Short mmCIF file of C-alpha atoms in Angstrom, two decimals:
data_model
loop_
_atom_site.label_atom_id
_atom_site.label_comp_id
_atom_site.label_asym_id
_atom_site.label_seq_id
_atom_site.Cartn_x
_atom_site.Cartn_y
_atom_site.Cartn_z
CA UNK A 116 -18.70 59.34 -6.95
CA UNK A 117 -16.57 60.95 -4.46
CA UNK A 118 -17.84 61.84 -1.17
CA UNK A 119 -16.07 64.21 0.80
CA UNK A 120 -16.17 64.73 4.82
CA UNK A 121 -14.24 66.64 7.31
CA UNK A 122 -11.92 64.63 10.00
CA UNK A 123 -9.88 65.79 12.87
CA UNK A 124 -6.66 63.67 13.90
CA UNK A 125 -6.02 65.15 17.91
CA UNK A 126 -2.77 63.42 18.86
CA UNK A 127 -1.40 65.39 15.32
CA UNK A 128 -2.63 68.22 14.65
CA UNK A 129 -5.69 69.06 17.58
CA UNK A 130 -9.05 70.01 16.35
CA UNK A 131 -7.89 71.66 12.50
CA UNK A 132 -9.97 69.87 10.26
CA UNK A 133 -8.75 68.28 7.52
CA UNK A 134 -10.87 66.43 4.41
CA UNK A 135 -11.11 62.93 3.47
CA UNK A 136 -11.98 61.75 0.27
CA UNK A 137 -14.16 58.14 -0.26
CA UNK A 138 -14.94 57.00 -3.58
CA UNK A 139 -17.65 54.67 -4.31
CA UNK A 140 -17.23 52.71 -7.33
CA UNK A 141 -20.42 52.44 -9.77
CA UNK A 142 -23.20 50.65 -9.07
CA UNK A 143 -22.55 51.08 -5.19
CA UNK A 144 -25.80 52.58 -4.47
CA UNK A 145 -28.23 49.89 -7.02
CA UNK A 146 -26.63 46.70 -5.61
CA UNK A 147 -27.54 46.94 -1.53
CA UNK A 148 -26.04 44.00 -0.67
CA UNK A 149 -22.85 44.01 -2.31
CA UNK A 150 -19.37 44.90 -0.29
CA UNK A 151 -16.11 46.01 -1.57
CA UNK A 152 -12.02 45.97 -0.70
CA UNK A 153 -10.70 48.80 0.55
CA UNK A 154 -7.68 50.82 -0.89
CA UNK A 155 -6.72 53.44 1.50
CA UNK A 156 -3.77 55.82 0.25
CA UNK A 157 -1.97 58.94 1.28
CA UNK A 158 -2.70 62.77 -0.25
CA UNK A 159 -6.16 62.48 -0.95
CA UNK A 160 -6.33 66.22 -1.74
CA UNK A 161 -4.44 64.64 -5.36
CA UNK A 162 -5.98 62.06 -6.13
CA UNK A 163 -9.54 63.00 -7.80
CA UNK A 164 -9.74 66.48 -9.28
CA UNK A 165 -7.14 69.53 -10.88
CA UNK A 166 -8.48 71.71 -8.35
CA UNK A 167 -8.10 70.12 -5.21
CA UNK A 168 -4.17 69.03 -5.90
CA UNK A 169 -1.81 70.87 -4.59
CA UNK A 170 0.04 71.59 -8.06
CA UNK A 171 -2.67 71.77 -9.90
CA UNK A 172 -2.57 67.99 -11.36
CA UNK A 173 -4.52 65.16 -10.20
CA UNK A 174 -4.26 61.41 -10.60
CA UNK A 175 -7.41 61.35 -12.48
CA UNK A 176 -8.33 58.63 -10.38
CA UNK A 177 -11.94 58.98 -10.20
CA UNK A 178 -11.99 59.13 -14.05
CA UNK A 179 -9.95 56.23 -14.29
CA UNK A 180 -11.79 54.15 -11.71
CA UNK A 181 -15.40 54.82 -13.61
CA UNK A 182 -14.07 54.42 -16.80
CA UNK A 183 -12.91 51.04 -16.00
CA UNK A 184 -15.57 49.87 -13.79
CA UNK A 185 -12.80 48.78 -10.92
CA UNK A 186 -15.36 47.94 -7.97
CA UNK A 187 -13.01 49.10 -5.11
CA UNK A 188 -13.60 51.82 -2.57
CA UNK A 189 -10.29 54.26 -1.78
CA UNK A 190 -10.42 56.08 1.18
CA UNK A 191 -7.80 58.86 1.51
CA UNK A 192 -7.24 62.13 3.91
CA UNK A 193 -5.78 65.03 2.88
CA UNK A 194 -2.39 65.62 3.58
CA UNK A 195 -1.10 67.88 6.68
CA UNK A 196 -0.60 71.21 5.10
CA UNK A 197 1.00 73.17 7.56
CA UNK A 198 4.57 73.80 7.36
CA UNK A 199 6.96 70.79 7.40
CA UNK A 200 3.70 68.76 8.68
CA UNK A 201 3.34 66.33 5.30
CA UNK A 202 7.45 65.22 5.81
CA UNK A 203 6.50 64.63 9.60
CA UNK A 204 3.19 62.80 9.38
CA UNK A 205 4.41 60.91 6.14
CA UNK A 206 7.92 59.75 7.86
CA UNK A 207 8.30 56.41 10.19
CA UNK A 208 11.58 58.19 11.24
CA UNK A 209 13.19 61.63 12.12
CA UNK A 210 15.36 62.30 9.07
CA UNK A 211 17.59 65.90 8.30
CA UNK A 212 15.62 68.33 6.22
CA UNK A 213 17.09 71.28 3.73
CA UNK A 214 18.97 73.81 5.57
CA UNK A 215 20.23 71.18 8.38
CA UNK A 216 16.58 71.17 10.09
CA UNK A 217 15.71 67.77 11.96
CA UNK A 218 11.97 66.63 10.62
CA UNK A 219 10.23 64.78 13.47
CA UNK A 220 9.23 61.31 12.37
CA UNK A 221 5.59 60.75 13.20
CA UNK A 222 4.64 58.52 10.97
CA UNK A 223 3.95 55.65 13.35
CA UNK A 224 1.18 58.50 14.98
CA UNK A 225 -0.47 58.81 12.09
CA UNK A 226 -0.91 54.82 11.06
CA UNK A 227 -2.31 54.01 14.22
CA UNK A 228 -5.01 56.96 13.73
CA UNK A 229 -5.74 55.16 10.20
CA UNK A 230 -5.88 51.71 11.62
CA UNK A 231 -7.58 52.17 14.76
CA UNK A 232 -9.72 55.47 14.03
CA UNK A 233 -10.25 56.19 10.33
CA UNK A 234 -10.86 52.83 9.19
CA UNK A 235 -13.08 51.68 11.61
CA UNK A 236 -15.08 54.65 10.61
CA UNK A 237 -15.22 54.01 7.30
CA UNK A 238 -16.00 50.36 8.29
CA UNK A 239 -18.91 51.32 10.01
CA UNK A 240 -20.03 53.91 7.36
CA UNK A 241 -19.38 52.21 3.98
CA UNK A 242 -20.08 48.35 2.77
CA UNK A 243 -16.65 47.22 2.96
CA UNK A 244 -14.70 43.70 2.94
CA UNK A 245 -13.33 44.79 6.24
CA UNK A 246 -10.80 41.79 6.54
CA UNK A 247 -6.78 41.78 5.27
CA UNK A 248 -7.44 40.17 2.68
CA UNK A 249 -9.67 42.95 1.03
CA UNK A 250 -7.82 46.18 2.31
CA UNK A 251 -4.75 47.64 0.58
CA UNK A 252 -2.80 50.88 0.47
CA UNK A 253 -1.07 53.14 -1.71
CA UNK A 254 1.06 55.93 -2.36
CA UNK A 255 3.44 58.00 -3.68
CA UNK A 256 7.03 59.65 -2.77
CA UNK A 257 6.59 59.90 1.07
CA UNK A 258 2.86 57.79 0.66
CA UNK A 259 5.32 55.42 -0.88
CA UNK A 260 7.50 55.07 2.07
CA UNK A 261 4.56 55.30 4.23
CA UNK A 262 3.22 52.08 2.00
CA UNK A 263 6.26 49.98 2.75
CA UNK A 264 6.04 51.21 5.91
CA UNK A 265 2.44 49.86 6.60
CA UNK A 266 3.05 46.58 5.18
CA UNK A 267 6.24 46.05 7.36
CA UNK A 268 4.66 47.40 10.75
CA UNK A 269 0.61 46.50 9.89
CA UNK A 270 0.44 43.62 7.94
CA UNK A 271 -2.02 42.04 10.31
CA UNK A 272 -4.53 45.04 8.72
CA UNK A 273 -2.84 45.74 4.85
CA UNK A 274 -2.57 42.64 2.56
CA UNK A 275 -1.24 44.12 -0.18
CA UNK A 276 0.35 47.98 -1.19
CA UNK A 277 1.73 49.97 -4.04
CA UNK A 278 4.90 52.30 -3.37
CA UNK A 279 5.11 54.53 -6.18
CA UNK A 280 8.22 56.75 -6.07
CA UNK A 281 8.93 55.79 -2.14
CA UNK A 282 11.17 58.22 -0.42
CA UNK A 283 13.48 55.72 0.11
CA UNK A 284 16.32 58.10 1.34
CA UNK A 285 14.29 59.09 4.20
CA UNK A 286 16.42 59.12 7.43
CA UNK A 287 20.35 57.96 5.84
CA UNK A 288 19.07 54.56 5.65
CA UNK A 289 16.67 54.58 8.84
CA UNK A 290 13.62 53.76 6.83
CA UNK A 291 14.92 51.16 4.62
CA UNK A 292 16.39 49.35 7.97
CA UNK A 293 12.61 49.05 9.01
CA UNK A 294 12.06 47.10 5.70
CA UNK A 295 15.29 44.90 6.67
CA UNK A 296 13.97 44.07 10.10
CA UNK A 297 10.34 43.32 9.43
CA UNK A 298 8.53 39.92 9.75
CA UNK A 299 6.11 40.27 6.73
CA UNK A 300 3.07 37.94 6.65
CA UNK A 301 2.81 35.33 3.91
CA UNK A 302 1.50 36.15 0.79
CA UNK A 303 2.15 39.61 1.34
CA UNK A 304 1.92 41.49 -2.16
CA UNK A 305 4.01 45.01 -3.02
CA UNK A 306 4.01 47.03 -6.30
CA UNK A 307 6.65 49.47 -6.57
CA UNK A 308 8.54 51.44 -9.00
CA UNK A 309 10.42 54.21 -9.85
CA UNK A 310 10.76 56.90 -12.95
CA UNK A 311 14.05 56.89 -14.83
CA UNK A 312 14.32 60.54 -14.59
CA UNK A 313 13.80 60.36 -10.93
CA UNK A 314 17.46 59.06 -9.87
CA UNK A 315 19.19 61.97 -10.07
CA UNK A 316 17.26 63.74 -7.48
CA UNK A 317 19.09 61.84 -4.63
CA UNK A 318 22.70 60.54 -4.52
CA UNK A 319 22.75 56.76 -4.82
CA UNK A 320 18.88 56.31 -5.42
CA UNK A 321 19.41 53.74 -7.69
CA UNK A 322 21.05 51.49 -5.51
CA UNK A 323 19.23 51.71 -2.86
CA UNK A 324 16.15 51.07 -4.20
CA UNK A 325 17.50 47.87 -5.49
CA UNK A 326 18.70 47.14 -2.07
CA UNK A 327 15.56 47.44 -1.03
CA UNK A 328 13.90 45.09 -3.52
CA UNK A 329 16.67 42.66 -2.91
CA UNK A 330 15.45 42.74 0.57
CA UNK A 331 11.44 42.35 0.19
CA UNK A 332 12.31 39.36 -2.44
CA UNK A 333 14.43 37.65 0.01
CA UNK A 334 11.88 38.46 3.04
CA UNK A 335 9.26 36.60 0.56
CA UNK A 336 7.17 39.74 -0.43
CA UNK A 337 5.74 39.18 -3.89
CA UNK A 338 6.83 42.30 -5.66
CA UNK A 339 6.23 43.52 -8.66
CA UNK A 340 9.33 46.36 -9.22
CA UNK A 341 9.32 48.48 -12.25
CA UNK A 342 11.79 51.59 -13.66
CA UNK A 343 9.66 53.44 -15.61
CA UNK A 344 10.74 54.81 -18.94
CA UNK A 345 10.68 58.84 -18.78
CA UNK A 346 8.97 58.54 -15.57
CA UNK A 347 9.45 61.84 -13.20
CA UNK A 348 8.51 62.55 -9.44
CA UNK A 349 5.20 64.19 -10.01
CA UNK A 350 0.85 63.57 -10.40
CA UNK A 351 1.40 62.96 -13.64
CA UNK A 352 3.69 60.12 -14.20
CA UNK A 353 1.99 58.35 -11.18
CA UNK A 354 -0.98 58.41 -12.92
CA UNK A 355 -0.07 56.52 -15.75
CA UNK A 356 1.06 53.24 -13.12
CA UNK A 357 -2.20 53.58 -12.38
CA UNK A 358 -4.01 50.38 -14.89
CA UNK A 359 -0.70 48.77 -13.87
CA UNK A 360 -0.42 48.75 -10.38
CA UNK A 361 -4.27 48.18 -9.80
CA UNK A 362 -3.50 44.61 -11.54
CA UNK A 363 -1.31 43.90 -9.42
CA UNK A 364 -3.21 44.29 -6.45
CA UNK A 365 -5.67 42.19 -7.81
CA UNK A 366 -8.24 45.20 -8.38
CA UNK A 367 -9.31 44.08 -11.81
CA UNK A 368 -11.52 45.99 -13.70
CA UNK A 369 -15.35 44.33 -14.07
CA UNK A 370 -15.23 44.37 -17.97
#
């Protein structure tokens, strides 16, 4: 079950309403008592249904969540729609856009609405494992560098994340030097991976993303880092990382 409410974010985008998505895993309404990790991710508006994504493709996550039995809630707000807004919001740094345009990086305004705003609302709402331990996030392309982002600048909230496609090229190396100069907390667990078709969309995407991994291995992440075999840069490639990168995070499926 997904359960869908309307949220403003004021120091972004004023009083325009936006959605957020929470699913509930089964069972969440028979057993009471019960509380559940957290996985919070980026473009909810993709994430359950055909008709809500933006091209028309979802991750079939809701499906693939009841089908397994995964007892996990995933909390995740639509994505800022207007104009350039999604680049902005999903960047930790300005970065050069098509056509020589300069994207404002606002990235770090939108994870402290998540971690001081939106999830102690669902907190208070929900029967959540409130604690690091139990609260992850995920995403993909510019949700991916928003992940690695997170766990470099939040890891006193996120545990544990899953970068899926992260827009690594972001800023002519700005983003990745955030990765380069964080402290990360012990025990601090990243998925990430990349299709094999997806290289050629930037110059040197290859090597930077194993830069990067290089990096998180040597700053004592425990990463998981995957090419994917005929994986492209789109809904429905990411969904098929999705059995894989839920093991990883330790979001095991109850049977």
């Amino acid at each position: 079950m997904v359960d869908r409410f309307k949220v403003t974010i004021p120091q972004l985008t004023g009083d325009r309403e936006r959605t957020a998505f929470v699913y509930l895993p089964t069972g969440y309404d028979m057993e009471e008592d019960r509380r559940y990790p957290v996985l919070y991710m980026f473009d909810g508006h993709n994430l359950f249904t055909d008709e809500e994504a933006t091209y028309g493709k979802c991750w079939g996550l809701e499906d693939y969540l009841d089908y397994t039995d995964t007892q996990i809630i995933v909390a995740a707000v639509e994505c800022n729609t207007e104009g350039n807004g999604r680049l902005s919001e999903y960047s930790p740094v300005d970065f050069s856009w098509q056509g020589g345009g300069i994207i404002k990086g606002r990235g770090r305004l939108y994870m402290n609405w998540l971690v001081k705003e939106f999830k102690p609302g669902i907190d208070a709402i929900y029967r959540t494992l409130p604690d690091r331990r139990n609260t992850a996030i995920a995403g993909s392309s510019m949700g991916g560098l928003m992940t690695m982002y997170a766990l470099a600048k939040y890891g006193a909230v996120f545990s544990k994340g899953a970068a899926l496609s992260p827009s690594l090229w972001i800023g002519s190396g700005e983003a990745v030097k955030i990765i380069e100069d964080a402290a990360y907390r012990r025990g601090t667990i990243l998925y990430t991976d990349y299709g094999s078709m997806e290289f050629r969309n930037h110059e040197g995407q290859m090597a930077l993303f194993a830069d990067t991994c290089a990096t998180l291995l040597k700053k004592g992440v425990l990463l998981t880092s995957r090419i994917v075999p005929g994986g492209t840069h789109c809904e429905a490639s990411w969904e098929q990382q999705i059995p894989i990168f839920m093991r990883v995070l330790g979001f095991e499926p109850e049977h």
